[in-house]
Amino acid sequence: MKVLIYGGGAREHAIAWKVNQSPLLTKLYLAKPNDGFSNLGEIIEFSGFVDLADTARQEGIDLLIVGPEDPLVNGIVDEFKKVNIPAIGPGKDWAMLEGSKAFAKKFMKDNDIPTGEYLTINKKSEIDDVLNQFSIPVVVKADGLAAGKGVFIAQSKKDAKRTIEEFLDGKFGEASKNIVVEEFLEGDEISLISLWDGETLLPMIPARDYKRLLDSDRGPNTGGMGAYCPVELKKQEQSELSEYINKLEVALKREKADFAGVIYSGLILTKDGIKILEYNMRFGDPETQPLLMHLDSDLLVLFVKAARKQLKDIKITWKNDMTLCVVVAAEGYPFSSKNGGCISNIKKIEKKHGVQVFYAGIKLDGSKLIANGGRILSICKTGDYPHQDVYKAAEELEYIYKYYRKDIAGKVGETIL
Ligand code: GLY
């Protein structure tokens, strides 16, 4: 099979790394990879989705796999459908489950899926009435995509009002013309990533993502500073999770969600049971890095089964133990991260500590790897207790601006090295 992967983060590097191991693959193509993994396939340059789909048709590409949310919301899969190339990812219509928080909330409410109470606002005159119906803290979300920055937990009504006004004044352009105000939910979060073929929902093992910048879940939200899988659940939580998976499958069928792709449920384990915080219509980053290292099954086979509506009766197999992923970011992330700085010893730390590195903010300067700001790379390993090796590798990584959390998959308050 000829396969095209779209996207240039550590998530897409992990997808390319795993798809490359499949005996089904004859040729891998990459659209917008970063320089760290562009050697895994042939790069396609393109001017837009129509052009990319046309090149894919001429090359005889059999499957498109889309990493990030933006191209999904902007219709990449719709263009590939026009040239009869199947994709892993929804068209514009179902990308809305991630692209509009209000659409997702309505989907959950309509289908009796447990989630927090919410109201929407699109005029300043509605703010006081709406806020009077919530207690503090209260969550304010921009309806559209805002690169993970459109969520604010307000500790006072005054802060909530100021944030809503800023959003409505266009802080995130069109994405914050509508606002979702939501009940604040408390509990541990898990990410459940499932494959969907239009009829069957096939869940992967639960993963945990660490969204805050600083140890002990303090500091600003980020794209994710680390992750691990599987997350051990109590019996009661497991049964609530199974009930939720059934409900989601029924809901997607009822609403005729006719696409093959990935559905990421952001879940929170509250004292009143599992509730759903959000949907993403793609793999999570960084959750994908440990998930795909932990996956024993052939990922490309799973994608092909999804594209052919054949997920029913498929069993995903997993490696033993756990997989840990620590993200190394540039100092200053997530605000104004420092650019530049040579990273010289990745191959050495991979060999010495048996870790796998997936690249994100990386550029090549001749043969040198240069950091390019933001999240730079993910260091991962599978094992009974992979923490020592992953953290030793992070410690020895030669990169002047490195920053990483020291407590991923540790006990609460524990610093691992
Ligand atoms: N790790 C969260 C996300 O991918 O949106």
XYZ file of C-alpha atoms and ligand atoms in Angstrom:
422
model
C 0.000 0.000 0.000
C 1.036 3.558 -0.664
C 0.237 5.693 2.359
C 0.351 9.461 2.905
C 0.696 10.914 6.430
C -0.169 14.593 6.923
C 1.411 16.591 9.751
C 4.737 17.487 11.334
C 4.720 16.862 15.088
C 5.963 14.044 17.317
C 2.505 12.459 16.940
C 2.932 12.172 13.164
C 6.510 10.929 13.627
C 5.130 8.149 15.865
C 2.429 7.296 13.297
C 5.035 7.187 10.497
C 7.397 5.068 12.668
C 4.633 2.534 13.368
C 3.160 2.444 9.834
C 6.707 1.898 8.511
C 6.823 -1.411 10.421
C 3.840 -2.822 8.533
C 4.468 -5.488 5.875
C 1.470 -3.981 4.028
C 3.394 -0.768 3.299
C 5.101 -0.400 -0.074
C 5.774 3.340 -0.008
C 5.317 6.104 2.558
C 4.644 9.716 1.575
C 4.742 12.664 3.965
C 2.999 16.043 3.776
C 4.514 18.746 6.021
C 6.766 16.522 8.162
C 9.380 18.159 10.374
C 13.032 17.692 9.361
C 13.562 15.138 12.146
C 11.517 12.397 10.453
C 11.275 13.559 6.838
C 13.711 10.762 5.904
C 11.007 8.145 6.635
C 9.127 8.842 3.400
C 8.940 10.867 0.199
C 7.852 14.444 0.850
C 5.001 15.858 -1.228
C 5.056 19.643 -1.684
C 1.642 21.146 -2.429
C -0.194 24.436 -2.664
C -3.536 23.399 -1.128
C -5.711 20.359 -0.434
C -7.004 20.171 -4.031
C -3.420 20.088 -5.291
C -2.386 17.524 -2.645
C -5.328 15.245 -3.474
C -4.509 15.525 -7.174
C -0.849 14.566 -6.586
C -1.980 11.691 -4.358
C -4.235 10.429 -7.169
C -1.405 10.644 -9.718
C 0.978 8.788 -7.357
C -1.606 6.037 -6.764
C -1.753 6.651 -2.998
C -4.190 4.242 -1.294
C -4.751 5.877 2.088
C -4.455 9.295 3.735
C -3.801 9.553 7.486
C -4.365 12.998 8.968
C -2.570 13.963 12.204
C -3.707 17.469 13.258
C -7.183 18.976 13.621
C -6.859 22.057 11.376
C -6.726 20.226 8.029
C -9.702 18.084 9.084
C -11.800 21.128 9.975
C -10.666 22.799 6.746
C -11.788 19.895 4.556
C -8.722 17.846 3.546
C -10.704 14.589 3.706
C -13.516 16.054 1.560
C -10.971 16.755 -1.206
C -9.531 13.229 -1.020
C -13.065 11.804 -1.177
C -13.556 13.611 -4.505
C -10.613 11.638 -5.959
C -11.712 8.377 -4.288
C -8.837 8.089 -1.833
C -9.946 6.797 1.572
C -8.806 8.647 4.673
C -8.387 8.172 8.397
C -10.197 11.257 9.648
C -13.627 12.809 9.145
C -14.794 15.320 6.563
C -15.620 18.895 7.569
C -19.046 17.805 8.869
C -17.837 15.462 11.639
C -14.613 17.381 12.283
C -17.070 19.786 13.960
C -17.155 17.488 16.964
C -13.727 18.967 17.687
C -14.089 22.216 15.708
C -17.097 23.472 17.672
C -17.427 23.007 21.444
C -21.139 23.908 21.199
C -21.704 21.223 18.522
C -19.945 18.648 20.751
C -21.997 19.636 23.816
C -25.249 19.367 21.867
C -24.180 15.945 20.515
C -23.543 14.754 24.082
C -26.780 16.165 25.491
C -28.865 14.823 22.574
C -27.412 11.363 23.116
C -27.523 11.213 26.907
C -23.718 11.138 27.173
C -22.614 12.352 30.626
C -21.012 15.799 30.514
C -20.982 19.064 32.482
C -23.865 21.545 32.278
C -23.309 24.345 29.776
C -24.783 27.425 28.118
C -23.656 29.340 25.037
C -23.147 33.093 24.606
C -22.678 35.217 21.497
C -23.664 38.669 22.799
C -22.205 40.715 25.649
C -25.740 41.489 26.884
C -26.175 37.779 27.792
C -23.078 37.476 29.999
C -24.540 38.330 33.434
C -27.646 36.168 33.000
C -25.566 33.182 31.934
C -22.908 33.561 34.635
C -25.606 33.794 37.321
C -26.504 30.195 36.535
C -23.046 28.801 37.406
C -21.012 28.542 40.575
C -17.284 29.355 40.786
C -14.917 28.153 39.393
C -16.524 28.251 35.971
C -15.045 27.257 32.612
C -15.057 29.630 29.629
C -14.307 28.103 26.225
C -13.985 29.626 22.766
C -16.324 27.612 20.537
C -13.831 27.091 17.683
C -10.221 25.911 17.376
C -7.775 28.097 19.291
C -4.625 25.925 19.353
C -5.388 24.735 22.899
C -5.448 28.333 24.229
C -9.187 28.966 24.157
C -10.064 27.475 27.569
C -10.046 29.536 30.762
C -10.966 28.420 34.292
C -12.300 31.536 36.025
C -12.007 31.778 39.805
C -14.433 34.710 40.016
C -17.424 35.981 38.050
C -15.459 39.157 37.366
C -12.632 37.156 35.710
C -15.145 35.064 33.776
C -16.895 38.200 32.488
C -13.632 39.875 31.473
C -12.521 36.726 29.627
C -15.839 36.355 27.801
C -15.673 40.024 26.747
C -12.108 39.556 25.434
C -13.164 36.425 23.548
C -16.225 38.126 22.022
C -14.043 41.103 21.065
C -12.141 38.689 18.801
C -9.209 37.364 20.872
C -9.292 34.212 18.712
C -11.002 35.740 15.668
C -13.952 33.700 14.368
C -13.146 30.923 16.858
C -14.267 33.050 19.810
C -17.378 34.673 18.294
C -19.350 32.022 20.195
C -18.553 31.053 23.766
C -19.398 27.950 25.758
C -19.719 28.506 29.507
C -19.425 25.249 31.356
C -19.672 23.738 34.817
C -16.208 23.069 36.302
C -15.600 19.342 36.832
C -13.053 17.917 39.247
C -11.183 14.612 39.061
C -8.404 12.714 37.296
C -8.463 12.956 33.518
C -7.952 10.171 31.005
C -7.708 10.178 27.225
C -9.556 7.405 25.433
C -8.591 7.112 21.785
C -10.828 4.873 19.649
C -10.954 3.844 16.016
C -14.278 4.283 14.222
C -15.344 2.774 10.890
C -18.851 4.237 10.520
C -20.440 1.307 12.406
C -18.049 -0.009 15.050
C -16.109 1.842 17.731
C -12.876 0.095 18.733
C -11.301 1.622 21.863
C -7.570 1.586 22.553
C -6.192 1.390 26.104
C -6.697 4.516 28.238
C -3.794 6.975 28.394
C -3.041 9.934 30.647
C -1.790 13.262 29.385
C -0.120 15.930 31.565
C -1.382 19.264 30.250
C 0.110 21.704 32.760
C 3.612 23.080 32.287
C 4.940 22.550 35.816
C 5.283 19.561 38.147
C 2.312 18.662 40.364
C -0.064 20.012 37.699
C 0.701 23.677 38.207
C 1.275 26.509 35.730
C -0.313 27.235 32.381
C -1.940 24.702 30.093
C 0.212 23.392 27.256
C -0.300 21.015 24.346
C 0.845 18.252 26.718
C 4.136 17.713 28.593
C 4.074 13.933 28.793
C 1.845 10.886 28.844
C 1.713 7.222 29.713
C -0.409 4.173 29.048
C -2.203 2.109 30.099
C -3.992 3.899 32.942
C -5.145 1.394 35.570
C -8.824 1.869 36.315
C -10.864 0.656 39.273
C -13.607 -1.896 38.567
C -16.365 0.704 38.863
C -14.498 3.087 36.522
C -13.974 0.270 34.014
C -17.651 -0.548 33.946
C -18.586 3.135 33.539
C -16.058 3.370 30.713
C -17.596 0.347 28.926
C -21.059 1.859 29.338
C -19.792 5.124 27.854
C -18.145 3.362 24.883
C -21.452 1.620 24.092
C -23.338 4.912 24.355
C -20.889 6.676 22.061
C -21.104 3.912 19.469
C -24.921 4.023 19.510
C -24.855 7.836 19.279
C -22.471 7.892 16.299
C -24.581 5.306 14.478
C -27.803 7.129 15.294
C -26.358 10.395 13.991
C -24.994 8.666 10.868
C -21.339 9.546 11.415
C -20.249 7.905 8.179
C -16.460 8.167 8.167
C -13.390 6.180 9.140
C -11.182 7.821 11.714
C -10.089 8.374 15.250
C -12.265 9.687 18.063
C -10.477 10.961 21.143
C -12.672 11.307 24.207
C -11.294 13.558 26.948
C -12.787 12.012 30.103
C -12.807 13.040 33.731
C -13.344 10.657 36.634
C -15.593 12.774 38.900
C -17.067 11.672 42.216
C -20.387 11.374 40.340
C -18.897 9.065 37.708
C -17.178 9.440 34.330
C -18.017 12.620 32.410
C -16.885 13.727 28.984
C -14.944 16.984 28.724
C -14.323 17.147 24.981
C -13.870 15.311 21.711
C -10.930 15.451 19.344
C -11.272 13.825 15.932
C -7.639 12.751 15.716
C -4.902 11.128 17.759
C -3.757 13.065 20.838
C -0.285 14.541 21.129
C 1.601 13.345 23.214
C -0.688 10.339 24.013
C -0.067 8.831 20.557
C 3.658 8.459 21.175
C 3.330 5.999 24.114
C 0.158 4.401 22.694
C 1.772 3.464 19.386
C 4.919 2.203 21.103
C 2.728 0.053 23.329
C 0.653 -1.222 20.411
C 1.554 -4.730 19.331
C -0.991 -4.935 16.456
C -0.173 -3.674 12.972
C -1.441 -0.066 12.896
C -1.779 -0.007 9.114
C -3.956 -3.141 9.214
C -6.193 -1.426 11.795
C -6.484 1.645 9.546
C -7.309 -0.491 6.506
C -9.974 -2.354 8.499
C -11.423 1.011 9.584
C -11.469 2.321 6.007
C -13.262 -0.885 4.865
C -15.834 -0.881 7.718
C -14.341 -4.092 9.094
C -13.504 -3.196 12.701
C -16.184 -5.522 14.091
C -14.517 -8.569 15.714
C -11.025 -7.002 15.562
C -9.015 -7.357 18.765
C -6.167 -4.927 19.332
C -3.138 -6.491 21.023
C -0.787 -4.608 23.349
C 2.678 -5.068 24.808
C 3.117 -5.868 28.502
C 3.940 -3.386 31.245
C 3.636 0.324 30.447
C 4.982 2.972 28.080
C 6.135 6.360 29.316
C 6.628 9.514 27.255
C 8.320 12.702 28.489
C 8.119 15.801 26.295
C 11.154 18.070 26.074
C 10.134 21.655 25.272
C 12.103 24.860 24.728
C 12.422 27.302 27.633
C 9.604 29.837 27.509
C 7.045 27.369 26.096
C 4.013 27.749 25.820
C 4.366 31.566 25.546
C 7.475 32.682 23.665
C 9.735 29.675 23.420
C 13.403 30.134 22.677
C 14.364 29.130 19.161
C 17.638 27.560 18.132
C 20.197 25.453 19.939
C 21.852 22.399 18.483
C 20.774 18.949 19.719
C 23.806 16.755 19.322
C 23.445 13.411 21.052
C 20.005 11.934 20.328
C 21.280 8.719 18.734
C 23.676 8.254 21.651
C 20.964 8.549 24.335
C 18.618 6.313 22.322
C 21.236 3.572 22.274
C 22.488 4.034 25.830
C 19.054 4.064 27.507
C 17.007 2.035 25.010
C 14.594 4.941 24.453
C 12.805 5.999 21.283
C 12.798 9.703 20.404
C 10.014 11.257 18.324
C 10.731 14.679 16.831
C 8.503 17.779 16.900
C 10.105 21.283 16.832
C 13.190 20.245 14.867
C 14.997 21.701 11.851
C 18.025 20.457 9.977
C 20.969 22.766 9.379
C 23.209 20.727 7.099
C 23.482 17.505 9.071
C 22.863 19.198 12.451
C 19.514 18.983 14.274
C 18.456 22.416 15.486
C 15.602 23.102 17.921
C 12.817 25.137 16.384
C 10.817 26.230 19.434
C 7.740 24.879 21.246
C 7.673 21.185 22.028
C 10.971 19.837 20.654
C 10.791 16.066 21.052
C 9.266 13.167 22.997
C 11.389 10.547 24.776
C 9.589 7.198 25.173
C 10.211 3.715 26.481
C 8.185 0.573 27.237
C 8.979 -1.496 30.313
C 8.104 -2.450 33.841
C 9.543 0.821 35.203
C 10.872 2.829 32.232
C 11.084 6.036 34.293
C 14.808 5.774 35.151
C 15.894 5.324 31.519
C 13.581 7.988 30.106
C 14.629 10.541 32.697
C 18.334 9.703 32.434
C 18.011 10.209 28.658
C 16.271 13.580 29.213
C 18.944 14.618 31.690
C 21.780 13.709 29.306
C 20.169 15.265 26.222
C 22.504 18.005 25.012
C 20.227 20.937 24.312
C 20.775 24.311 25.915
C 17.143 25.435 26.371
C 15.583 22.137 27.428
C 12.667 22.076 29.840
C 10.699 19.000 30.895
C 8.453 17.948 33.751
C 10.046 15.628 36.295
C 6.897 13.876 37.512
C 5.281 12.202 34.480
C 3.692 8.929 35.612
C 5.192 9.419 39.068
C 3.368 9.335 42.361
C 1.658 12.613 43.326
C 4.315 15.142 44.336
C 7.203 12.789 43.406
C 10.199 13.999 41.420
C 11.540 10.994 39.555
C 15.234 11.812 39.282
N -3.034 15.897 24.362
C -4.183 16.652 24.092
C -4.500 16.795 22.674
O -3.922 16.161 21.816
O -5.388 17.588 22.340
